[in-house]
mmCIF file of C-alpha atoms in Angstrom:
data_model
loop_
_atom_site.group_PDB
_atom_site.id
_atom_site.type_symbol
_atom_site.label_atom_id
_atom_site.label_comp_id
_atom_site.label_asym_id
_atom_site.label_seq_id
_atom_site.Cartn_x
_atom_site.Cartn_y
_atom_site.Cartn_z
ATOM 1 C CA MET A 36 -19.173 -39.918 36.963
ATOM 2 C CA VAL A 37 -17.827 -41.877 33.977
ATOM 3 C CA ARG A 38 -16.933 -38.601 32.279
ATOM 4 C CA THR A 39 -15.055 -37.449 35.381
ATOM 5 C CA LEU A 40 -13.174 -40.733 35.507
ATOM 6 C CA MET A 41 -12.268 -40.493 31.810
ATOM 7 C CA ILE A 42 -11.035 -36.924 32.190
ATOM 8 C CA GLY A 43 -9.104 -37.900 35.302
ATOM 9 C CA ALA A 44 -7.516 -40.823 33.505
ATOM 10 C CA LEU A 45 -6.599 -38.619 30.532
ATOM 11 C CA LEU A 46 -4.976 -36.101 32.828
ATOM 12 C CA GLY A 47 -3.026 -38.830 34.571
ATOM 13 C CA GLY A 48 -4.803 -38.684 37.909
ATOM 14 C CA ALA A 49 -6.266 -41.701 39.579
ATOM 15 C CA LEU A 50 -9.727 -40.957 40.832
ATOM 16 C CA SER A 51 -11.059 -43.052 43.640
ATOM 17 C CA LEU A 52 -14.451 -41.687 44.361
ATOM 18 C CA GLY A 53 -16.637 -43.528 46.743
ATOM 19 C CA PRO A 54 -20.393 -43.340 46.638
ATOM 20 C CA GLY A 55 -21.544 -39.786 47.247
ATOM 21 C CA MET A 56 -17.982 -38.418 47.327
ATOM 22 C CA ALA A 57 -16.933 -35.619 45.018
ATOM 23 C CA GLN A 58 -13.421 -34.595 44.095
ATOM 24 C CA GLU A 59 -12.448 -31.067 43.167
ATOM 25 C CA THR A 60 -11.240 -30.768 39.584
ATOM 26 C CA PRO A 61 -7.725 -29.301 39.395
ATOM 27 C CA SER A 62 -7.317 -26.031 37.512
ATOM 28 C CA VAL A 63 -5.594 -26.077 34.146
ATOM 29 C CA SER A 64 -2.591 -24.213 35.557
ATOM 30 C CA ASP A 65 -2.094 -26.975 38.168
ATOM 31 C CA LEU A 66 -1.791 -29.709 35.564
ATOM 32 C CA SER A 67 1.233 -31.050 33.785
ATOM 33 C CA LEU A 68 1.049 -32.866 30.497
ATOM 34 C CA PRO A 69 0.773 -36.618 30.756
ATOM 35 C CA ARG A 70 2.997 -38.584 28.401
ATOM 36 C CA SER A 71 0.003 -39.612 26.286
ATOM 37 C CA VAL A 72 -0.700 -36.034 25.162
ATOM 38 C CA GLN A 73 2.762 -34.489 25.126
ATOM 39 C CA GLY A 74 2.820 -34.907 21.353
ATOM 40 C CA ILE A 75 0.264 -32.136 20.852
ATOM 41 C CA LEU A 76 1.313 -28.563 20.143
ATOM 42 C CA THR A 77 -0.709 -25.484 19.257
ATOM 43 C CA LEU A 78 0.112 -22.647 16.923
ATOM 44 C CA ASP A 79 -1.592 -19.441 15.785
ATOM 45 C CA TRP A 80 -0.639 -18.969 12.109
ATOM 46 C CA GLU A 81 -1.959 -15.400 12.011
ATOM 47 C CA VAL A 82 0.143 -14.317 14.974
ATOM 48 C CA LEU A 83 3.117 -16.217 13.553
ATOM 49 C CA TYR A 84 2.839 -14.496 10.179
ATOM 50 C CA ASP A 85 1.982 -11.024 11.475
ATOM 51 C CA SER A 86 4.749 -11.078 14.117
ATOM 52 C CA SER A 87 7.464 -12.511 11.891
ATOM 53 C CA ALA A 88 9.989 -10.346 10.065
ATOM 54 C CA TRP A 89 8.532 -11.674 6.816
ATOM 55 C CA GLY A 90 4.975 -10.670 7.734
ATOM 56 C CA LYS A 91 6.106 -7.262 8.971
ATOM 57 C CA ARG A 92 7.997 -6.632 5.708
ATOM 58 C CA VAL A 93 5.001 -7.593 3.594
ATOM 59 C CA SER A 94 2.699 -5.465 5.735
ATOM 60 C CA ALA A 95 4.967 -2.422 5.397
ATOM 61 C CA GLU A 96 5.426 -2.879 1.641
ATOM 62 C CA LEU A 97 1.728 -3.390 0.958
ATOM 63 C CA SER A 98 0.747 -0.562 3.272
ATOM 64 C CA GLN A 99 3.012 1.796 1.323
ATOM 65 C CA ALA A 100 1.764 0.452 -2.030
ATOM 66 C CA SER A 101 -1.834 0.878 -0.874
ATOM 67 C CA LYS A 102 -1.110 4.422 0.292
ATOM 68 C CA ASP A 103 0.515 5.197 -3.079
ATOM 69 C CA LEU A 104 -2.460 3.718 -4.917
ATOM 70 C CA ASN A 105 -4.892 5.805 -2.861
ATOM 71 C CA THR A 106 -2.870 8.939 -3.633
ATOM 72 C CA GLU A 107 -2.910 8.041 -7.319
ATOM 73 C CA ASN A 108 -6.664 7.344 -7.192
ATOM 74 C CA ASN A 109 -7.309 10.733 -5.571
ATOM 75 C CA ARG A 110 -5.194 12.517 -8.183
ATOM 76 C CA ILE A 111 -6.979 10.708 -11.020
ATOM 77 C CA ALA A 112 -10.390 11.470 -9.489
ATOM 78 C CA ASP A 113 -9.471 15.156 -9.214
ATOM 79 C CA ASP A 114 -8.293 15.170 -12.850
ATOM 80 C CA LEU A 115 -11.525 13.529 -14.002
ATOM 81 C CA VAL A 116 -13.631 16.052 -12.086
ATOM 82 C CA ILE A 117 -11.738 18.910 -13.781
ATOM 83 C CA GLU A 118 -12.085 17.280 -17.195
ATOM 84 C CA GLU A 119 -15.814 16.716 -16.658
ATOM 85 C CA ARG A 120 -16.285 20.337 -15.532
ATOM 86 C CA GLN A 121 -14.443 21.590 -18.651
ATOM 87 C CA LEU A 122 -16.622 19.422 -20.873
ATOM 88 C CA THR A 123 -19.747 20.772 -19.191
ATOM 89 C CA GLU A 124 -18.515 24.363 -19.670
ATOM 90 C CA ARG A 125 -17.861 23.760 -23.378
ATOM 91 C CA ARG A 126 -21.277 22.171 -23.884
ATOM 92 C CA ALA A 127 -23.025 25.436 -24.720
ATOM 93 C CA ALA A 128 -20.674 26.035 -27.665
ATOM 94 C CA MET A 129 -20.992 22.475 -29.006
ATOM 95 C CA THR A 130 -23.541 20.739 -31.137
ATOM 96 C CA PRO A 131 -25.517 18.050 -29.301
ATOM 97 C CA GLU A 132 -23.851 15.367 -31.455
ATOM 98 C CA ASP A 133 -20.347 16.626 -30.656
ATOM 99 C CA PHE A 134 -21.163 16.850 -26.960
ATOM 100 C CA ARG A 135 -22.574 13.295 -26.896
ATOM 101 C CA ALA A 136 -19.481 12.008 -28.688
ATOM 102 C CA GLU A 137 -17.102 13.745 -26.262
ATOM 103 C CA ALA A 138 -19.213 12.710 -23.248
ATOM 104 C CA ALA A 139 -19.195 9.084 -24.435
ATOM 105 C CA ALA A 140 -15.419 9.218 -24.971
ATOM 106 C CA PHE A 141 -14.982 10.715 -21.484
ATOM 107 C CA ASP A 142 -17.179 8.014 -19.921
ATOM 108 C CA LYS A 143 -15.275 5.281 -21.754
ATOM 109 C CA ARG A 144 -11.923 6.692 -20.602
ATOM 110 C CA ALA A 145 -13.165 7.115 -16.993
ATOM 111 C CA THR A 146 -14.506 3.542 -16.969
ATOM 112 C CA GLY A 147 -11.167 2.263 -18.281
ATOM 113 C CA ILE A 148 -9.270 4.200 -15.628
ATOM 114 C CA ARG A 149 -11.524 2.829 -12.866
ATOM 115 C CA ALA A 150 -11.016 -0.723 -14.149
ATOM 116 C CA ALA A 151 -7.231 -0.241 -14.263
ATOM 117 C CA GLN A 152 -7.172 1.125 -10.715
ATOM 118 C CA LYS A 153 -9.368 -1.736 -9.482
ATOM 119 C CA ALA A 154 -6.975 -4.203 -11.137
ATOM 120 C CA LYS A 155 -4.070 -2.576 -9.266
ATOM 121 C CA ALA A 156 -5.913 -2.993 -5.953
ATOM 122 C CA GLN A 157 -6.662 -6.625 -6.793
ATOM 123 C CA ALA A 158 -2.996 -7.163 -7.675
ATOM 124 C CA LEU A 159 -2.013 -5.904 -4.214
ATOM 125 C CA GLN A 160 -4.439 -8.371 -2.636
ATOM 126 C CA ALA A 161 -3.073 -11.179 -4.816
ATOM 127 C CA GLN A 162 0.474 -10.231 -3.786
ATOM 128 C CA LEU A 163 -0.549 -10.466 -0.132
ATOM 129 C CA GLU A 164 -1.969 -13.954 -0.682
ATOM 130 C CA GLN A 165 1.132 -15.055 -2.631
ATOM 131 C CA GLU A 166 3.386 -13.820 0.167
ATOM 132 C CA ARG A 167 1.311 -15.658 2.783
ATOM 133 C CA GLN A 168 1.456 -18.886 0.781
ATOM 134 C CA ALA A 169 5.204 -18.516 0.233
ATOM 135 C CA PHE A 170 5.660 -17.896 3.962
ATOM 136 C CA VAL A 171 3.694 -21.010 4.900
ATOM 137 C CA GLN A 172 5.701 -23.129 2.453
ATOM 138 C CA ALA A 173 8.974 -21.754 3.791
ATOM 139 C CA ALA A 174 7.897 -22.084 7.450
ATOM 140 C CA LEU A 175 6.656 -25.685 7.249
ATOM 141 C CA PRO A 176 10.142 -27.248 7.347
ATOM 142 C CA VAL A 177 10.974 -25.093 10.380
ATOM 143 C CA LEU A 178 7.733 -26.228 12.025
ATOM 144 C CA ASP A 179 8.632 -29.838 11.221
ATOM 145 C CA GLU A 180 11.969 -29.383 12.975
ATOM 146 C CA LEU A 181 10.196 -27.974 16.016
ATOM 147 C CA LEU A 182 7.804 -30.942 16.045
ATOM 148 C CA VAL A 183 10.748 -33.335 16.101
ATOM 149 C CA GLN A 184 12.563 -31.328 18.789
ATOM 150 C CA ARG A 185 9.482 -31.336 21.003
ATOM 151 C CA GLY A 186 8.637 -34.970 20.306
ATOM 152 C CA ALA A 187 5.235 -33.938 19.015
ATOM 153 C CA ALA A 188 3.062 -35.714 16.498
ATOM 154 C CA VAL A 189 0.543 -32.989 15.727
ATOM 155 C CA VAL A 190 0.068 -29.212 15.724
ATOM 156 C CA LEU A 191 -3.410 -27.804 16.194
ATOM 157 C CA ASP A 192 -4.588 -24.285 15.392
ATOM 158 C CA ARG A 193 -4.645 -22.455 18.721
ATOM 159 C CA ARG A 194 -7.720 -20.463 17.695
ATOM 160 C CA VAL A 195 -9.919 -23.582 17.626
ATOM 161 C CA ILE A 196 -8.820 -24.950 20.990
ATOM 162 C CA ILE A 197 -11.427 -24.424 23.660
ATOM 163 C CA ARG A 198 -9.021 -24.829 26.527
ATOM 164 C CA GLY A 199 -5.468 -26.000 26.779
ATOM 165 C CA LEU A 200 -2.227 -25.673 28.628
ATOM 166 C CA SER A 201 -0.153 -22.675 27.640
ATOM 167 C CA ASN A 202 3.097 -24.646 27.490
ATOM 168 C CA ILE A 203 1.965 -26.522 24.370
ATOM 169 C CA ASP A 204 1.730 -23.306 22.317
ATOM 170 C CA VAL A 205 4.789 -22.903 20.096
ATOM 171 C CA THR A 206 3.811 -19.688 18.301
ATOM 172 C CA ASN A 207 6.448 -17.475 19.951
ATOM 173 C CA ASP A 208 9.162 -20.114 19.656
ATOM 174 C CA LEU A 209 8.384 -20.565 15.981
ATOM 175 C CA ILE A 210 8.454 -16.794 15.376
ATOM 176 C CA LEU A 211 12.034 -16.727 16.677
ATOM 177 C CA LEU A 212 13.062 -19.729 14.573
ATOM 178 C CA VAL A 213 11.379 -18.442 11.412
ATOM 179 C CA ASP A 214 12.974 -15.021 11.803
ATOM 180 C CA GLU A 215 16.359 -16.660 12.347
ATOM 181 C CA ARG A 216 16.054 -19.013 9.368
ATOM 182 C CA LEU A 217 13.911 -17.076 6.883
ATOM 183 C CA GLY A 218 14.402 -13.456 7.866
ATOM 184 C CA SER A 219 12.116 -11.088 6.029
ATOM 185 C CA GLY A 220 11.650 -13.464 3.121
ATOM 186 C CA THR A 221 13.512 -11.333 0.628
ATOM 187 C CA VAL A 222 16.248 -12.573 -1.641
ATOM 188 C CA GLU A 223 19.457 -10.742 -0.859
#
């Protein structure tokens, strides 16, 4: 009963329940925001980033770079298979010492190539993280403006809200503002 009264008070409704009387709880869509909670907004950063021109540019660039890296990796792997096959074919005409030396050199070169290709993949991941961080830093002033415009004091991550009113979510509004102000995040 106390919990119902507290929720009713929070939602702005006056509950006058007599003994043994129950009141139906209004659905979330029937409620409007009371003044005491109008300063709360929600936002989904992932949707904001992925749907923004900036996020779409980064996704396209990194997708192409990843595709290029995979093509390069496949070509290198094919070359190494051919080189290994040629070494195996020459083995019969080589002394065991010469073969071991060439096999060790091949292994060292192949290990170096794998490390270089792994470093390229890690660099792509680091670029993605740098772009995300740059986006957040550039978007924060735009978010601050939206907070002021809406008279809000706080923005919560929409993904951790159990239930809320849809009109407090500013993700789509912020996408439009960010695209207008920041574009794709490239220097022109």
